[in-house]
Short mmCIF file of N, CA and C in Angstrom, two decimals:
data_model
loop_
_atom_site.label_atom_id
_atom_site.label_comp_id
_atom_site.label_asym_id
_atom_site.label_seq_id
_atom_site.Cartn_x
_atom_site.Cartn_y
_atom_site.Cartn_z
N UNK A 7 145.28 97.23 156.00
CA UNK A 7 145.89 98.52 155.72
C UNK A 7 147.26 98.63 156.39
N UNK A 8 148.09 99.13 155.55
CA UNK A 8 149.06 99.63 156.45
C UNK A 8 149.81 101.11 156.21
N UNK A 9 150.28 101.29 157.56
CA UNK A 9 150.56 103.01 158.00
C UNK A 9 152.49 102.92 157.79
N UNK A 10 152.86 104.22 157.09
CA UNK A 10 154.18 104.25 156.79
C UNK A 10 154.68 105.86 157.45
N UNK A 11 155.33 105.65 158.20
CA UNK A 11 155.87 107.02 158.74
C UNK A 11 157.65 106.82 158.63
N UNK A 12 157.55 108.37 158.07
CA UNK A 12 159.20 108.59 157.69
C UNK A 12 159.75 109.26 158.86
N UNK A 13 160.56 109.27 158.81
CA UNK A 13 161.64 110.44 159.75
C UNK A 13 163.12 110.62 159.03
N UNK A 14 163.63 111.95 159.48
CA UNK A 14 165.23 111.65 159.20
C UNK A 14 165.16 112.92 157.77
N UNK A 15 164.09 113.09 157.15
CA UNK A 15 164.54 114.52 156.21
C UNK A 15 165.18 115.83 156.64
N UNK A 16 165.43 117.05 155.89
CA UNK A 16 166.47 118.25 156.40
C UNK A 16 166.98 118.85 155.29
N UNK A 17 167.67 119.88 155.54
CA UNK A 17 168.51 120.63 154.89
C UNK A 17 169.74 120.02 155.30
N UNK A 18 170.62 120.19 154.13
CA UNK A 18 172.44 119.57 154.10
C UNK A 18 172.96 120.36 153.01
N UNK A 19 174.12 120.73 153.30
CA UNK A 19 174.74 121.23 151.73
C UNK A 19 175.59 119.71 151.22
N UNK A 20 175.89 119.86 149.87
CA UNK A 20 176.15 119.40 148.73
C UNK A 20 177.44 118.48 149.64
N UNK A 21 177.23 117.14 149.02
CA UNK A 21 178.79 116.45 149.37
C UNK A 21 178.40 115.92 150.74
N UNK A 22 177.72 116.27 151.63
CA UNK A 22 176.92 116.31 152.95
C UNK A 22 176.14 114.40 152.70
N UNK A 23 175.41 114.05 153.66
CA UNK A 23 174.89 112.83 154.24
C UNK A 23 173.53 113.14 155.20
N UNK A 24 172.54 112.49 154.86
CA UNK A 24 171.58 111.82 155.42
C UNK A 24 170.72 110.98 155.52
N UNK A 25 170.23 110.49 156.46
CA UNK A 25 169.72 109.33 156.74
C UNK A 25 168.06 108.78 156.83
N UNK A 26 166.97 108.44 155.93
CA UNK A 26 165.77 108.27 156.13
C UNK A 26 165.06 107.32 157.00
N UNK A 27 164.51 106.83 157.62
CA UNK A 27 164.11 106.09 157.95
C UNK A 27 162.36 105.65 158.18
N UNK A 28 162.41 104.26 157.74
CA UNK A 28 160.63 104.36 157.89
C UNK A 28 160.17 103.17 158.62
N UNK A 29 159.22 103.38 159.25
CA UNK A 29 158.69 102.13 159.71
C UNK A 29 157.31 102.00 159.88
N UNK A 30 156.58 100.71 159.00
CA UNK A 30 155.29 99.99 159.23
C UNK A 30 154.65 100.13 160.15
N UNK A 31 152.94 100.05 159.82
CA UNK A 31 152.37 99.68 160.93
C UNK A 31 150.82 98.76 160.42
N UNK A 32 150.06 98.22 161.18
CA UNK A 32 149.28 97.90 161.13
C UNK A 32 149.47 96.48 160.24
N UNK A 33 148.82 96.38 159.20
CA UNK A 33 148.97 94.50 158.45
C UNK A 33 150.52 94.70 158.05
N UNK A 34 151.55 94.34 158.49
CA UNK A 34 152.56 94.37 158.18
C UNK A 34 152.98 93.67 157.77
N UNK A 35 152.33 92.07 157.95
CA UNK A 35 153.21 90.66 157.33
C UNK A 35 152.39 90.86 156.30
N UNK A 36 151.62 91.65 155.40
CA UNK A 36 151.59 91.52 153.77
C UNK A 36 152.10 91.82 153.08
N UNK A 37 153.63 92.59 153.68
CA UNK A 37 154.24 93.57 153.16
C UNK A 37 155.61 92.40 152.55
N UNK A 38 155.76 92.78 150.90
CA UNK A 38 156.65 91.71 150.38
C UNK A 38 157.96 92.92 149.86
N UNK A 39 157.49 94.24 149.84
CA UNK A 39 158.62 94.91 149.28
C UNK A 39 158.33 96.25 150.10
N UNK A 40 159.72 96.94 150.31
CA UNK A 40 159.56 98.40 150.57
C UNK A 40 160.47 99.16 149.80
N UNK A 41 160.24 100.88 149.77
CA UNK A 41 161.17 101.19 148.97
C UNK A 41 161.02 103.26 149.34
N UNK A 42 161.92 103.92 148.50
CA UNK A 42 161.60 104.91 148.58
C UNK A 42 161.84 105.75 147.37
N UNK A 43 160.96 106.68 147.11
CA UNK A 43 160.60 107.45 145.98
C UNK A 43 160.80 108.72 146.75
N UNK A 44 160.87 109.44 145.05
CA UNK A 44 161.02 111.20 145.24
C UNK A 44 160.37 112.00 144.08
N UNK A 45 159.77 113.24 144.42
CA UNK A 45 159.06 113.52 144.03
C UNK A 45 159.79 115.25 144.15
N UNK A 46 159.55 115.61 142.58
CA UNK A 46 160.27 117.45 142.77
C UNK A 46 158.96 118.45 142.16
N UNK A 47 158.47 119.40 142.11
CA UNK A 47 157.60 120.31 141.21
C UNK A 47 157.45 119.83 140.31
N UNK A 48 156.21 119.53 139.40
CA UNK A 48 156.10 119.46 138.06
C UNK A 48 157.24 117.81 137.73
N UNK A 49 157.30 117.72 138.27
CA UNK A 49 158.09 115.93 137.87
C UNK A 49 156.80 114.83 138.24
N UNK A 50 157.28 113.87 138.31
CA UNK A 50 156.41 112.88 138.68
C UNK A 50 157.35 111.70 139.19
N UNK A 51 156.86 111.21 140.30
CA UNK A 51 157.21 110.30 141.46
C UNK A 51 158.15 109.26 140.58
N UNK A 52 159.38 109.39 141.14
CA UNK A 52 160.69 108.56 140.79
C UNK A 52 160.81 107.02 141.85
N UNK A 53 161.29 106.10 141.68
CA UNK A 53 161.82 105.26 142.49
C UNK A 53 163.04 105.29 142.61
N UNK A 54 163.58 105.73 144.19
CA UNK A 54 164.89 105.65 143.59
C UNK A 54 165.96 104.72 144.71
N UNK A 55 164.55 103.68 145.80
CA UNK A 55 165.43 102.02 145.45
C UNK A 55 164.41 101.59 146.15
N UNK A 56 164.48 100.55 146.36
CA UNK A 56 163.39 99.42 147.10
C UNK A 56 164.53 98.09 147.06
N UNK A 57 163.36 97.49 147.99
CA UNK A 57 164.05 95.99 148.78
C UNK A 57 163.14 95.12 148.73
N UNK A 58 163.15 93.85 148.35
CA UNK A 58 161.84 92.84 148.77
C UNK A 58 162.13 92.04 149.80
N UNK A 59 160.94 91.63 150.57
CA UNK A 59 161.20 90.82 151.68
C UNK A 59 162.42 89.75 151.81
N UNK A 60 163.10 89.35 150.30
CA UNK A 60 163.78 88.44 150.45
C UNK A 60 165.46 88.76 150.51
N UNK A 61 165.06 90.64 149.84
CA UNK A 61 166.99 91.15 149.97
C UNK A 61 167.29 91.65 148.88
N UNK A 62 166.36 91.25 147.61
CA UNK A 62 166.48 91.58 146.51
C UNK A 62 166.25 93.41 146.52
N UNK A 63 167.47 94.26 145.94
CA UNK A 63 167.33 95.81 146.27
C UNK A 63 168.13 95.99 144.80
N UNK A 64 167.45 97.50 144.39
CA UNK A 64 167.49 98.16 143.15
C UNK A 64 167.58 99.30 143.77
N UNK A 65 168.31 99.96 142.65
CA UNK A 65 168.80 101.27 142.69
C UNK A 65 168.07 102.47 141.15
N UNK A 66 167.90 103.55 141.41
CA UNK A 66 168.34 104.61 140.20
C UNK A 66 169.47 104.27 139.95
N UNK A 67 169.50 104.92 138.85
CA UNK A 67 171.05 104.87 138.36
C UNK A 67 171.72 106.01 138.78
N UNK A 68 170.61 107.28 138.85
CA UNK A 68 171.18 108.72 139.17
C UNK A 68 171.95 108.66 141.13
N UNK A 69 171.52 107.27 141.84
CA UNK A 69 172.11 107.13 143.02
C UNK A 69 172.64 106.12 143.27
N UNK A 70 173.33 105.43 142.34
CA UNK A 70 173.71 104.22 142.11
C UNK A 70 175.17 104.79 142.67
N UNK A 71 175.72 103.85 143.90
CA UNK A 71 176.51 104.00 144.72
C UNK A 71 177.15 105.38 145.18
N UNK A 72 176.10 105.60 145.75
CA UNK A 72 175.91 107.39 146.46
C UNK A 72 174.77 106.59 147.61
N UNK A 73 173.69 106.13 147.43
CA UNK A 73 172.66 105.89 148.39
C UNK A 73 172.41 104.46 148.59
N UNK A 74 172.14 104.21 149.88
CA UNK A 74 172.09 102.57 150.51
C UNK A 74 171.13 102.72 151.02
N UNK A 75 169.67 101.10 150.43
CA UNK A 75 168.50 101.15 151.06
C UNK A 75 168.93 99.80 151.92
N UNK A 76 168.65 99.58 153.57
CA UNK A 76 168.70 99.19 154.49
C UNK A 76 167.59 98.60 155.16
N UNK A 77 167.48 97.50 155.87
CA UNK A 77 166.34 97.32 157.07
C UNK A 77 166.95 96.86 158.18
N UNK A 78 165.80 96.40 159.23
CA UNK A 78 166.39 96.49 160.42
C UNK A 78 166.90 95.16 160.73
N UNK A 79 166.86 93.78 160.15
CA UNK A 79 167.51 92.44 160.05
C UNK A 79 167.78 92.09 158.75
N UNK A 80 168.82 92.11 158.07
CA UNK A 80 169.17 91.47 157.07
C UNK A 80 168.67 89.99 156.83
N UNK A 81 168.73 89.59 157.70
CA UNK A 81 168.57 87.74 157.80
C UNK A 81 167.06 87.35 157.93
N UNK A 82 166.23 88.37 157.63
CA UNK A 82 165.06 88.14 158.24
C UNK A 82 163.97 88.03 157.08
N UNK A 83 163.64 86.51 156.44
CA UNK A 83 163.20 86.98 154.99
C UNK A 83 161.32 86.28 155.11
N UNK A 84 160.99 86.43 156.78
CA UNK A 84 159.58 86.66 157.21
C UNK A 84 159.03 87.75 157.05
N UNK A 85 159.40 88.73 157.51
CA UNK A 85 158.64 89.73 157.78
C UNK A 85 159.38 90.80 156.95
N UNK A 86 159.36 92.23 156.73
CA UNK A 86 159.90 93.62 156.24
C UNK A 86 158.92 94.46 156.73
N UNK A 87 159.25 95.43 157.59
CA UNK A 87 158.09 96.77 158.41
C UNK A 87 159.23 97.66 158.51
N UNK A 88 160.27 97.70 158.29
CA UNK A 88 161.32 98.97 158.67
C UNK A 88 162.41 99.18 157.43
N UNK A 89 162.48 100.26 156.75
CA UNK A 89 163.70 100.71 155.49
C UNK A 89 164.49 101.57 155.88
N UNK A 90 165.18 101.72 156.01
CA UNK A 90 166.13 103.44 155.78
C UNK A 90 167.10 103.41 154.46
N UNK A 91 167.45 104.74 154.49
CA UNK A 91 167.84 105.32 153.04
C UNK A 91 168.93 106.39 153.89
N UNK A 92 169.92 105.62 153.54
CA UNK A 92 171.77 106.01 153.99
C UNK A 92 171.80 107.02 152.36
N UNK A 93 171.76 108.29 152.25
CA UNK A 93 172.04 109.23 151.43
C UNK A 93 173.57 109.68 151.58
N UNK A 94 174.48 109.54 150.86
CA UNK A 94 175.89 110.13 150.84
C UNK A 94 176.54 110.80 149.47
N UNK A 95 177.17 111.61 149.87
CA UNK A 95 177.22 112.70 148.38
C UNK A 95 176.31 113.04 148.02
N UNK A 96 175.37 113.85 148.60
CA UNK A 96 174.42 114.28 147.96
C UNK A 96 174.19 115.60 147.30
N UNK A 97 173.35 115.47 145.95
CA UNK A 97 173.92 117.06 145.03
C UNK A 97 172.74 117.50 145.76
N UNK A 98 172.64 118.95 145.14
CA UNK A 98 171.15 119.82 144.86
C UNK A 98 170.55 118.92 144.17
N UNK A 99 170.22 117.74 142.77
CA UNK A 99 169.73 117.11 142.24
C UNK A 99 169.23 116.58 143.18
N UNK A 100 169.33 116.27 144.18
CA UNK A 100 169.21 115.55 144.98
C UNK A 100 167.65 115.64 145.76
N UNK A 101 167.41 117.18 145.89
CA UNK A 101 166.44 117.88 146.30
C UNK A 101 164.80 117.47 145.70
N UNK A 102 164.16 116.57 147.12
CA UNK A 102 162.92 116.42 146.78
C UNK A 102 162.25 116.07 147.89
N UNK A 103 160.82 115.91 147.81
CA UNK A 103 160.21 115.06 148.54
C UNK A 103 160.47 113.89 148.20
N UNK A 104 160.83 112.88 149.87
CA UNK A 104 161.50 111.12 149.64
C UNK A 104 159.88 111.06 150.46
N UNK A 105 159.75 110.21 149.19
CA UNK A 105 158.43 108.82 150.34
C UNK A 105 158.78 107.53 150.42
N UNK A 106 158.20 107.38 151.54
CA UNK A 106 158.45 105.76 151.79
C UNK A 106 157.06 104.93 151.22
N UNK A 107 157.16 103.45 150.90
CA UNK A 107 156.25 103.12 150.38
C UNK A 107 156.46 101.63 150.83
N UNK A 108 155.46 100.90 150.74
CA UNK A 108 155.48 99.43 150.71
C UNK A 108 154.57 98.87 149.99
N UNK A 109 154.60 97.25 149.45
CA UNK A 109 153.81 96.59 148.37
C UNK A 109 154.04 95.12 148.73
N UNK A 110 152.68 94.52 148.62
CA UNK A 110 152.14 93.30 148.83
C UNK A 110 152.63 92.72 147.67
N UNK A 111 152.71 93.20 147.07
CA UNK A 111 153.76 91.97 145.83
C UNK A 111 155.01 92.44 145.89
N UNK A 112 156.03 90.94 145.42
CA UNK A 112 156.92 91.19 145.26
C UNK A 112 157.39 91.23 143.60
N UNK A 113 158.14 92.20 143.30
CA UNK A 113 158.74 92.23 142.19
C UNK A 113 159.94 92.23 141.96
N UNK A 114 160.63 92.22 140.81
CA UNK A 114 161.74 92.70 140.33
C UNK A 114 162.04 93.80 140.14
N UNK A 115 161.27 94.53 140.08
CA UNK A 115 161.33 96.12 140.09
C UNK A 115 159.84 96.63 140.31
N UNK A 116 160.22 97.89 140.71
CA UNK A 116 158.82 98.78 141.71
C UNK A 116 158.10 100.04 140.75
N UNK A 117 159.03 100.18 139.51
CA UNK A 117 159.03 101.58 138.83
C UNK A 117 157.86 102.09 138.65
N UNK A 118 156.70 101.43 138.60
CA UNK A 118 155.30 101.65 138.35
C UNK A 118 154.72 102.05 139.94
N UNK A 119 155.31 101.97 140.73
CA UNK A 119 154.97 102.58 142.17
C UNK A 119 154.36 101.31 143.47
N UNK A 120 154.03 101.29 144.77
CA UNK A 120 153.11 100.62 145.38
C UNK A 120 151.97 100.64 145.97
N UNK A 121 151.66 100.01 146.26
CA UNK A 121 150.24 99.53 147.33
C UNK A 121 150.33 101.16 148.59
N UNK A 122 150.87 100.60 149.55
CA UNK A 122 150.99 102.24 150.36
C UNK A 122 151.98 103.12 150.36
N UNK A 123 151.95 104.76 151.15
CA UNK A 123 152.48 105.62 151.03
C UNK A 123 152.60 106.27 152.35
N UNK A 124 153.95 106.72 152.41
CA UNK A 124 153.68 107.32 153.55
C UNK A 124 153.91 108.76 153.31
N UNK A 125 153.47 109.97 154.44
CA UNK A 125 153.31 111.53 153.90
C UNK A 125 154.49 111.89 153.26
N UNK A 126 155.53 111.67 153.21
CA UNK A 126 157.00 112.16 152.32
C UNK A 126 157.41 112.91 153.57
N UNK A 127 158.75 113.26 153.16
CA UNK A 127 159.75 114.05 154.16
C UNK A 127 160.56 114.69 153.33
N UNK A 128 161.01 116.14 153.39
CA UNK A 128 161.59 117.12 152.91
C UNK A 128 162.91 117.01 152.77
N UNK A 129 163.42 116.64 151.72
CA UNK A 129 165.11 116.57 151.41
C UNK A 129 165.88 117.86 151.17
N UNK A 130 166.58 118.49 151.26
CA UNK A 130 166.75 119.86 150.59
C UNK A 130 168.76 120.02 150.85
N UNK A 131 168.78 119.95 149.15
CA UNK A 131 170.71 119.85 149.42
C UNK A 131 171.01 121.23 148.69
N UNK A 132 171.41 122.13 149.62
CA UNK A 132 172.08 123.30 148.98
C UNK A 132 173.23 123.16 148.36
N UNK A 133 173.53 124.15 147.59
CA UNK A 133 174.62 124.43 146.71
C UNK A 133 175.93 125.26 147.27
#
């Protein structure tokens, strides 16, 4: 099993920056991808980037060079237990619950969701 805790959600107005961050716990070397999703009322859980253990990272298109998914060694294509999510320009669209997530497989893309979850953290970009 493994445990995913976020930090780093908030209120910001529009044009504003913030920063997510998550980190692993427990079986952590099964972990081949991480990523983070968002989730608004009545929508259903978006991906909007992930990373695989090896560097390979995808974007939305709706944050496609506005948001940077990160870990804590670039060079490090053993292990992955830590993501953050560098948010810049951010609209009201913007506004959701971000979860962090990780997955024992690696893919080319995550869009269908992963293996664990962690509780989400409150995004909220005023106007």
């Amino acid at each position: 099993q493994v445990q995913l805790v976020e930090s780093g959600g908030g209120l910001v107005q529009a044009g504003g920056s913030l920063r997510l961050s998550c980190v692993a716990s427990g079986s952590i070397w099964g972990i081949n991808g991480m990523g983070w999703y968002r989730q608004t009322p009545g929508k259903q859980r978006e991906l909007v980037a992930s990373m695989t253990r090896f560097g390979t990272i995808n974007y939305a298109d709706s944050v496609k060079g506005r948001f940077v998914i990160s870990r804590d060694n670039p060079e490090n294509r053993v292990s992955l237990h830590t993501v953050d999510l560098q948010m810049n320009s951010l609209k009201p669209d913007d506004t959701a619950v971000y979860y962090c997530a990780a997955s024992e497989i690696i893919a080319d893309e995550y869009n269908n969701g992963m293996d664990y979850w962690g509780k989400g953290t409150l995004v909220t970009v005023s106007s």
